[in-house]
PDB file of C-alpha atoms in Angstrom:
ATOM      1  CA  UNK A   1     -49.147  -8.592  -5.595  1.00 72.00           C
ATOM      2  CA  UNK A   2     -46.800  -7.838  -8.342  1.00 84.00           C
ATOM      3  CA  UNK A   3     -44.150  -6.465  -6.082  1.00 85.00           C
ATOM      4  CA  UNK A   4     -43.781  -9.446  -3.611  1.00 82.00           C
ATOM      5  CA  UNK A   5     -44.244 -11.746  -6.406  1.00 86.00           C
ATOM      6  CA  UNK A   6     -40.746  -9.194  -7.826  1.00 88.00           C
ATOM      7  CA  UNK A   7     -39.581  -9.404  -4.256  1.00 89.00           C
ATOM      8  CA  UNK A   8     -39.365 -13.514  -3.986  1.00 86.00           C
ATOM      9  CA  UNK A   9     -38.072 -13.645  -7.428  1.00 88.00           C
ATOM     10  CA  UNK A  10     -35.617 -11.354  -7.251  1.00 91.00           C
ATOM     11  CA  UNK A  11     -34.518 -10.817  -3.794  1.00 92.00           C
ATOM     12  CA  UNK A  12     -31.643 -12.675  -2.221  1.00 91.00           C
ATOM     13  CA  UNK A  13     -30.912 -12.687   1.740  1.00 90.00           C
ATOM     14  CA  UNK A  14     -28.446  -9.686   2.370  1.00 93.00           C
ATOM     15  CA  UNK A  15     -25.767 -12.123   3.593  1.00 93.00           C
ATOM     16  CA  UNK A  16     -24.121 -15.373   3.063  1.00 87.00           C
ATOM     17  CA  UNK A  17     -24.429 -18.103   4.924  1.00 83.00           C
ATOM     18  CA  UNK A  18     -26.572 -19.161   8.021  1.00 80.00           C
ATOM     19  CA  UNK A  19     -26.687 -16.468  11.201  1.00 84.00           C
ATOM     20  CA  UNK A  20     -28.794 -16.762  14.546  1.00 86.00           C
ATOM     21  CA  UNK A  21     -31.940 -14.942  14.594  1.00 86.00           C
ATOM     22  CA  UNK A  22     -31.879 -12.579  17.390  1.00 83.00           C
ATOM     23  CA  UNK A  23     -35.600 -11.315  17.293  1.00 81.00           C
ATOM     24  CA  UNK A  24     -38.857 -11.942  14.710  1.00 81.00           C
ATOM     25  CA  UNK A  25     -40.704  -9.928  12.922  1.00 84.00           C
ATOM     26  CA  UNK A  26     -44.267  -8.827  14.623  1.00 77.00           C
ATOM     27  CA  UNK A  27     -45.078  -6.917  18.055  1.00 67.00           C
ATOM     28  CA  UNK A  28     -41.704  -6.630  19.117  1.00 67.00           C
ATOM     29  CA  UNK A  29     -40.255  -5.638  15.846  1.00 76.00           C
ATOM     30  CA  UNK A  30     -42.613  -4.535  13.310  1.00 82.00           C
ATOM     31  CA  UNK A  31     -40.316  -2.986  10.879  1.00 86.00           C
ATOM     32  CA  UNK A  32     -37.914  -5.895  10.325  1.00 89.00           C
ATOM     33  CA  UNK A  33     -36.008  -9.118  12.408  1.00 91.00           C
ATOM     34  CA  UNK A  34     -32.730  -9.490  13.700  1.00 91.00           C
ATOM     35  CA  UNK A  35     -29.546 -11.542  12.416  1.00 91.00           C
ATOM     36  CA  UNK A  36     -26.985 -12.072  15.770  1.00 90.00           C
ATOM     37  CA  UNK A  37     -23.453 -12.112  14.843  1.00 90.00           C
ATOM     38  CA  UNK A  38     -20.252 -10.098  12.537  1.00 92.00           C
ATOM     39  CA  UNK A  39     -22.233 -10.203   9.431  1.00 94.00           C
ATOM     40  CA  UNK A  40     -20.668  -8.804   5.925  1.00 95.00           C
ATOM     41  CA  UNK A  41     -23.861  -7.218   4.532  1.00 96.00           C
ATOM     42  CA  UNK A  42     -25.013  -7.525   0.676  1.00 96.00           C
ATOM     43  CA  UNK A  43     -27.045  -5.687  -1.613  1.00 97.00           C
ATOM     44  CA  UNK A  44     -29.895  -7.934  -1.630  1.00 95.00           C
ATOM     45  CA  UNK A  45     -31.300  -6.837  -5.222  1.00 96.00           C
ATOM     46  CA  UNK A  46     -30.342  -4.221  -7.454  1.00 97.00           C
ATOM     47  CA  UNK A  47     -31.445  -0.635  -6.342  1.00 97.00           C
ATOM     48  CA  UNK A  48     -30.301   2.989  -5.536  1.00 98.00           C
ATOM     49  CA  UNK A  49     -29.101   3.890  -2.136  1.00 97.00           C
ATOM     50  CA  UNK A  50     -31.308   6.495  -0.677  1.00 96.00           C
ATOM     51  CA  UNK A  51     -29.911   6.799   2.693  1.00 92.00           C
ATOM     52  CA  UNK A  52     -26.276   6.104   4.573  1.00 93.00           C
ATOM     53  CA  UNK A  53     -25.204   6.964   7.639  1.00 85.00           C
ATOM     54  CA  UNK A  54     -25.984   8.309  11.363  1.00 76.00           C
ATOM     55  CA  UNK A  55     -29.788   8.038  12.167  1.00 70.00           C
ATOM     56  CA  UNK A  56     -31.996  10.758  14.220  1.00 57.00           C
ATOM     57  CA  UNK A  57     -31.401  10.159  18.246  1.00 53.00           C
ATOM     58  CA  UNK A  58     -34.071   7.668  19.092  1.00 50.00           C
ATOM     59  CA  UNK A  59     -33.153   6.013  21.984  1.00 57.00           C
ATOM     60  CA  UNK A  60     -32.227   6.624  25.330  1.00 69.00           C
ATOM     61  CA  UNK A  61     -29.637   9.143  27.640  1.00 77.00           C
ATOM     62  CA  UNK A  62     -28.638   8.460  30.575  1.00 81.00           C
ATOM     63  CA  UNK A  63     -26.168  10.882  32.340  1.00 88.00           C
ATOM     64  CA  UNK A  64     -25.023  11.581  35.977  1.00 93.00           C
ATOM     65  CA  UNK A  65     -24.062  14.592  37.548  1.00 96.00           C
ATOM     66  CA  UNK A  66     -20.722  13.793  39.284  1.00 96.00           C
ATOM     67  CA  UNK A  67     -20.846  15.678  42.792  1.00 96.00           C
ATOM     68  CA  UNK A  68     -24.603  15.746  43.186  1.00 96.00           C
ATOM     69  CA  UNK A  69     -25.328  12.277  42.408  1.00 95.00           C
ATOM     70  CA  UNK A  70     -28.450  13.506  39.986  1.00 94.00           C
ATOM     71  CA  UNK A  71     -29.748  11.477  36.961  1.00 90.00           C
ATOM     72  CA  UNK A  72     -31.204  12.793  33.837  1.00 86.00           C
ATOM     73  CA  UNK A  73     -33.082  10.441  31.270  1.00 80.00           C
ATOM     74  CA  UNK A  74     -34.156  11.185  27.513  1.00 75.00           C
ATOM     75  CA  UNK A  75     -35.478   8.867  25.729  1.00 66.00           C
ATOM     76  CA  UNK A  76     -37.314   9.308  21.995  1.00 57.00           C
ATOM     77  CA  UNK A  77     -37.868   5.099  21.381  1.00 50.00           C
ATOM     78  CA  UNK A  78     -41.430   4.179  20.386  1.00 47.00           C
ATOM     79  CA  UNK A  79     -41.919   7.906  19.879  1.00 48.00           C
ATOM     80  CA  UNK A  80     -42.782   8.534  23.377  1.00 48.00           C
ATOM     81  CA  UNK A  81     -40.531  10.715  24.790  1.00 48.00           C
ATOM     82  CA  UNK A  82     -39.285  10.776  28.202  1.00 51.00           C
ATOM     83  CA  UNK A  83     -38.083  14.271  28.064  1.00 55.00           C
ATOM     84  CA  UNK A  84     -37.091  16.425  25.115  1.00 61.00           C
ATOM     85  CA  UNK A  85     -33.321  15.794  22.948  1.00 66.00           C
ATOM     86  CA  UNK A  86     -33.151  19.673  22.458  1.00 70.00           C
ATOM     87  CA  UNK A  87     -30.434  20.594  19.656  1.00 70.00           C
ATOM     88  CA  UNK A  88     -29.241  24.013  20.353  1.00 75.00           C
ATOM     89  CA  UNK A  89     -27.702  26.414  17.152  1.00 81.00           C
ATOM     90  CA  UNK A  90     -23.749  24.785  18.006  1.00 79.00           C
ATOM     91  CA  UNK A  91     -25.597  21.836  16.734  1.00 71.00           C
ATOM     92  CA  UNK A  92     -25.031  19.491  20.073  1.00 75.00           C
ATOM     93  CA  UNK A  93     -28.001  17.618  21.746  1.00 75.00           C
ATOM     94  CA  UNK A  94     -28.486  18.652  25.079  1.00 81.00           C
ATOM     95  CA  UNK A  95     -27.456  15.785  26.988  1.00 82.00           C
ATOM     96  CA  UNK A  96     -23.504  16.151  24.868  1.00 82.00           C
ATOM     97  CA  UNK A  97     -23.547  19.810  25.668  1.00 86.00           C
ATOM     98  CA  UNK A  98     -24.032  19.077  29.789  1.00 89.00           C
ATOM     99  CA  UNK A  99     -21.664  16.310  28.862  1.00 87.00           C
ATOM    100  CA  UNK A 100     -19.183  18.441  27.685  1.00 89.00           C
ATOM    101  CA  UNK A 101     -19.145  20.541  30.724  1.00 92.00           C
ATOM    102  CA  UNK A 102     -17.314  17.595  32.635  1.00 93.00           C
ATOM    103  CA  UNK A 103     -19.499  17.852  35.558  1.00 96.00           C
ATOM    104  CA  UNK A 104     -21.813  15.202  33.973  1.00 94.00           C
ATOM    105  CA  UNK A 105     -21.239  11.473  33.085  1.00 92.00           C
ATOM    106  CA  UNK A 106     -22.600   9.302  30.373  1.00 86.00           C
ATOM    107  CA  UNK A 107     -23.621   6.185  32.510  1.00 84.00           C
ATOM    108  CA  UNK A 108     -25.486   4.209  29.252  1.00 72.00           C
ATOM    109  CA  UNK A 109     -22.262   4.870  26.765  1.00 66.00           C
ATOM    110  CA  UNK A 110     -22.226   3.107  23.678  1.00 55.00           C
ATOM    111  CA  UNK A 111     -24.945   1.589  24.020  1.00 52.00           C
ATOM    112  CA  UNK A 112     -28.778   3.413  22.611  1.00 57.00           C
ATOM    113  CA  UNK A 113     -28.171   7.617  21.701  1.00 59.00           C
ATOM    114  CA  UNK A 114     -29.332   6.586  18.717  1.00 61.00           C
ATOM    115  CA  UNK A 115     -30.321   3.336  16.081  1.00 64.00           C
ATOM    116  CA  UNK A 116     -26.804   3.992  15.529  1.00 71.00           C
ATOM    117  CA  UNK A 117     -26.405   3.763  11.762  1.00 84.00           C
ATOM    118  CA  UNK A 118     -29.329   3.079   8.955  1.00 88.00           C
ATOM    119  CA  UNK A 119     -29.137   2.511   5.139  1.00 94.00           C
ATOM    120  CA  UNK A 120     -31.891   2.277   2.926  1.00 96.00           C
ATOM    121  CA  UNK A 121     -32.125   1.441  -0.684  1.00 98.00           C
ATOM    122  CA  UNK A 122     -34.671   1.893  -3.045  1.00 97.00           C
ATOM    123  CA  UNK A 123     -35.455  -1.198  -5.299  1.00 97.00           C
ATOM    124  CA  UNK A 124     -37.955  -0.031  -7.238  1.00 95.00           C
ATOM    125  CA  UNK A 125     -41.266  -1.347  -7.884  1.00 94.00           C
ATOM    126  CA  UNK A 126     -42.233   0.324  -4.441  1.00 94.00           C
ATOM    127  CA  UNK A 127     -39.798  -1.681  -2.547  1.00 95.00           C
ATOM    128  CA  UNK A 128     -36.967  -0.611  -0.282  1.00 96.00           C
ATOM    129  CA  UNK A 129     -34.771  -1.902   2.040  1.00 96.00           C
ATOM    130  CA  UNK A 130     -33.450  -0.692   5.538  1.00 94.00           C
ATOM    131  CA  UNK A 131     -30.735  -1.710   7.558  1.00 94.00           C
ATOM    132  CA  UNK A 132     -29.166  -0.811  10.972  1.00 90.00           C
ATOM    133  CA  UNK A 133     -26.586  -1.099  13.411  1.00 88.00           C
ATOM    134  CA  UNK A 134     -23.760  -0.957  10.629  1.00 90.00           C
ATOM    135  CA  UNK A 135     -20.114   0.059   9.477  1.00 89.00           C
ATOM    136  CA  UNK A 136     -20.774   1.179   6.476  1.00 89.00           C
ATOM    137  CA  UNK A 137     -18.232   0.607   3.420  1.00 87.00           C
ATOM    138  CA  UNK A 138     -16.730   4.000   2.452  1.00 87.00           C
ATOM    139  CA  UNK A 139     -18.082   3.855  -0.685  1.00 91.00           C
ATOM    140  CA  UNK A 140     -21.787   3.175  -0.144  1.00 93.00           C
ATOM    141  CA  UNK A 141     -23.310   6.647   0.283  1.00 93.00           C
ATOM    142  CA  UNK A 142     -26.855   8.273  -1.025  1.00 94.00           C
ATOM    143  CA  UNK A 143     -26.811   8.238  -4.845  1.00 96.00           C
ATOM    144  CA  UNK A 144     -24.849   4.896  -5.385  1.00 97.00           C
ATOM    145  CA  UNK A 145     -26.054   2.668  -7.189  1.00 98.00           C
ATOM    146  CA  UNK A 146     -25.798  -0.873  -6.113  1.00 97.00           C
ATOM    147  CA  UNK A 147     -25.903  -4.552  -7.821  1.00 97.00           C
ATOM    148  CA  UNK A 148     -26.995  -7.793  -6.049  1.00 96.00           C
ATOM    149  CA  UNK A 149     -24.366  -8.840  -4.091  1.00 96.00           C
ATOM    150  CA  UNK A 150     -22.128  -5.728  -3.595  1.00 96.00           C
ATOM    151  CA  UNK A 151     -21.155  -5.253   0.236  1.00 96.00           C
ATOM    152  CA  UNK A 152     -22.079  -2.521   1.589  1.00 96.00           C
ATOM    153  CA  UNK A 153     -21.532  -3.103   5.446  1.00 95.00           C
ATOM    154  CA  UNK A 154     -20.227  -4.800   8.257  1.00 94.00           C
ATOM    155  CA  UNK A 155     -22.033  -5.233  11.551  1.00 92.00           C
ATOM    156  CA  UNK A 156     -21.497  -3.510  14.463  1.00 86.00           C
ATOM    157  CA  UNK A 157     -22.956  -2.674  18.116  1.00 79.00           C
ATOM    158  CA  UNK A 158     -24.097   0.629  17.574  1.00 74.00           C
ATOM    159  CA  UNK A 159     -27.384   2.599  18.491  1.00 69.00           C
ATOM    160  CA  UNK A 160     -30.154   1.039  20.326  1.00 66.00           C
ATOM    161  CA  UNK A 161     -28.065  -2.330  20.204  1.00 69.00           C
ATOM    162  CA  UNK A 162     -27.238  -5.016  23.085  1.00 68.00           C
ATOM    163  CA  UNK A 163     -24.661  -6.787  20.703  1.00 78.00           C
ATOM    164  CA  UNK A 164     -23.024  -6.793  17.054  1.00 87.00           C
ATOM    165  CA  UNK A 165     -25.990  -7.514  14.772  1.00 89.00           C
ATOM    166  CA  UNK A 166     -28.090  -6.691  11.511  1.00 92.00           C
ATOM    167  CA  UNK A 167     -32.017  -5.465  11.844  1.00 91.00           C
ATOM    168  CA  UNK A 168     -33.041  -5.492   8.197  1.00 94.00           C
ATOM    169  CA  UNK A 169     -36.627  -4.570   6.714  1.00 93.00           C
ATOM    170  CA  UNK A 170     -38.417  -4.640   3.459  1.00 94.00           C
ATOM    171  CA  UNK A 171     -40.756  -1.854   3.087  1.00 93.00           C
ATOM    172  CA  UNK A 172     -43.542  -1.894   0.620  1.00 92.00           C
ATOM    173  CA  UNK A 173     -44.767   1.592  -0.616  1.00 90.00           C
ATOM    174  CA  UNK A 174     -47.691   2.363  -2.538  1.00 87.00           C
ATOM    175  CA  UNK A 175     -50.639   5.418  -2.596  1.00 86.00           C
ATOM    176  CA  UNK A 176     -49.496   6.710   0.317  1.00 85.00           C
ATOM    177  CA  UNK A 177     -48.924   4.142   2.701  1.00 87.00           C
ATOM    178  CA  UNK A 178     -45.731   2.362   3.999  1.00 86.00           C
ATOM    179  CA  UNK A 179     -45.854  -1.599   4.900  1.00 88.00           C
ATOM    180  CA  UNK A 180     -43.559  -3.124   6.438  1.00 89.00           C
ATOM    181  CA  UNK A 181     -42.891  -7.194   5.435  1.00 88.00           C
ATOM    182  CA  UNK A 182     -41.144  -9.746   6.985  1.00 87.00           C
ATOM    183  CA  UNK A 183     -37.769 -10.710   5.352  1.00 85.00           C
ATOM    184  CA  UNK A 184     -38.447 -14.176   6.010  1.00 82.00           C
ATOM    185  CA  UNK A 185     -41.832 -14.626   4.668  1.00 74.00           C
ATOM    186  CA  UNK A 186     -42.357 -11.641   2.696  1.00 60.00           C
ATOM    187  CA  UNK A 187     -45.998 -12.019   2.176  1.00 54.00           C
ATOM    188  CA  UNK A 188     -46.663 -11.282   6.020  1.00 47.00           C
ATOM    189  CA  UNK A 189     -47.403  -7.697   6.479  1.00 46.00           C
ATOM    190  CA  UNK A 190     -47.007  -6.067   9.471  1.00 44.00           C
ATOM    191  CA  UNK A 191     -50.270  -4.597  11.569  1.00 44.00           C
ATOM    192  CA  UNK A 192     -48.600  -1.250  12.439  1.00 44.00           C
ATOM    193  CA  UNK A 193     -45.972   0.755  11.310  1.00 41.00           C
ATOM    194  CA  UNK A 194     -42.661   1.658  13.444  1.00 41.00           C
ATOM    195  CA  UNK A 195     -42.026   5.533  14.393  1.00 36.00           C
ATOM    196  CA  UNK A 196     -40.601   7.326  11.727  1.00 34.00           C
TER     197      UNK A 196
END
């Protein structure tokens, strides 16, 4: 109770201004909602950045082979995976190695190989933030620490993304256990967690 009561206090939205709202928090999106639009993101709060820059592949590959006509589909969203991302030792997923051979095309480009970028920041008092789907400022990186206010971002269309938006999420940590609240009414907490 002490955090969210720290949270609605001390927490400001991470933009100015009014934005659509592209999706809610609950079933659909459990870890956070979605703000449509080219949003300059803000440090809601004071806090340490944890994490900034390129997430884990989590979403979906789609690639043709270009003679045979043959289709071959990862996908990692929801944690149920399709068919294995396999990362050989040059460091290249499998579906940008058989890309690379120029036999195969990328026929979902751009558009979900990963949730494109995240950032997280740690508030304290068992809070965090996370954000995706971002160009982040060249100076926000793990270790900075940020005030309320500072930009750290602009939006983009990257990673598991139909259009330019912001999917932002408060997390609430304590003995263990990760909850996820809504940004809007922060004393909502979700019913199950999103895939790590």
């Amino acid at each position: 109770a002490a955090a969210i009561r720290h949270y609605q206090k001390n927490f400001s939205y991470p933009f100015q201004g009014q934005q659509r709202l592209t999706s809610h928090f609950g079933q659909d999106h459990p870890d956070g909602v979605d703000w449509g639009g080219n949003i300059v993101v803000q440090a809601p709060a004071p806090g340490d950045v944890v994490r900034a820059g390129l997430d884990l592949p989590a979403g979906i590959w789609r690639i043709r082979h270009i003679e045979t006509g043959e289709i071959r589909e990862w996908s990692r969203w929801n944690g149920n995976e399709l068919r294995e991302i396999n990362r050989g030792d040059d460091g290249l997923l499998e579906p940008e190695r058989l890309l690379q051979t120029g036999e195969w095309e990328d026929i979902a480009p751009g558009w979900s190989h990963s949730r494109g970028t995240v950032m997280e920041i740690d508030h304290g008092h068992n809070l965090s933030t996370r954000y995706y789907h971002l160009a982040i400022d060249d100076n926000i990186r793990a270790g900075v620490t940020v005030d309320q206010g500072d930009v750290l971002a602009i939006t983009e269309n990257n990673g598991w993304s139909t259009g330019v938006h912001l999917h932002y999420g408060v997390q609430f940590s304590y003995g263990g256990q990760t909850e996820w609240l809504d940004p809007i009414f922060p004393l909502i907490v979700s019913a199950s967690r999103p895939p790590q």
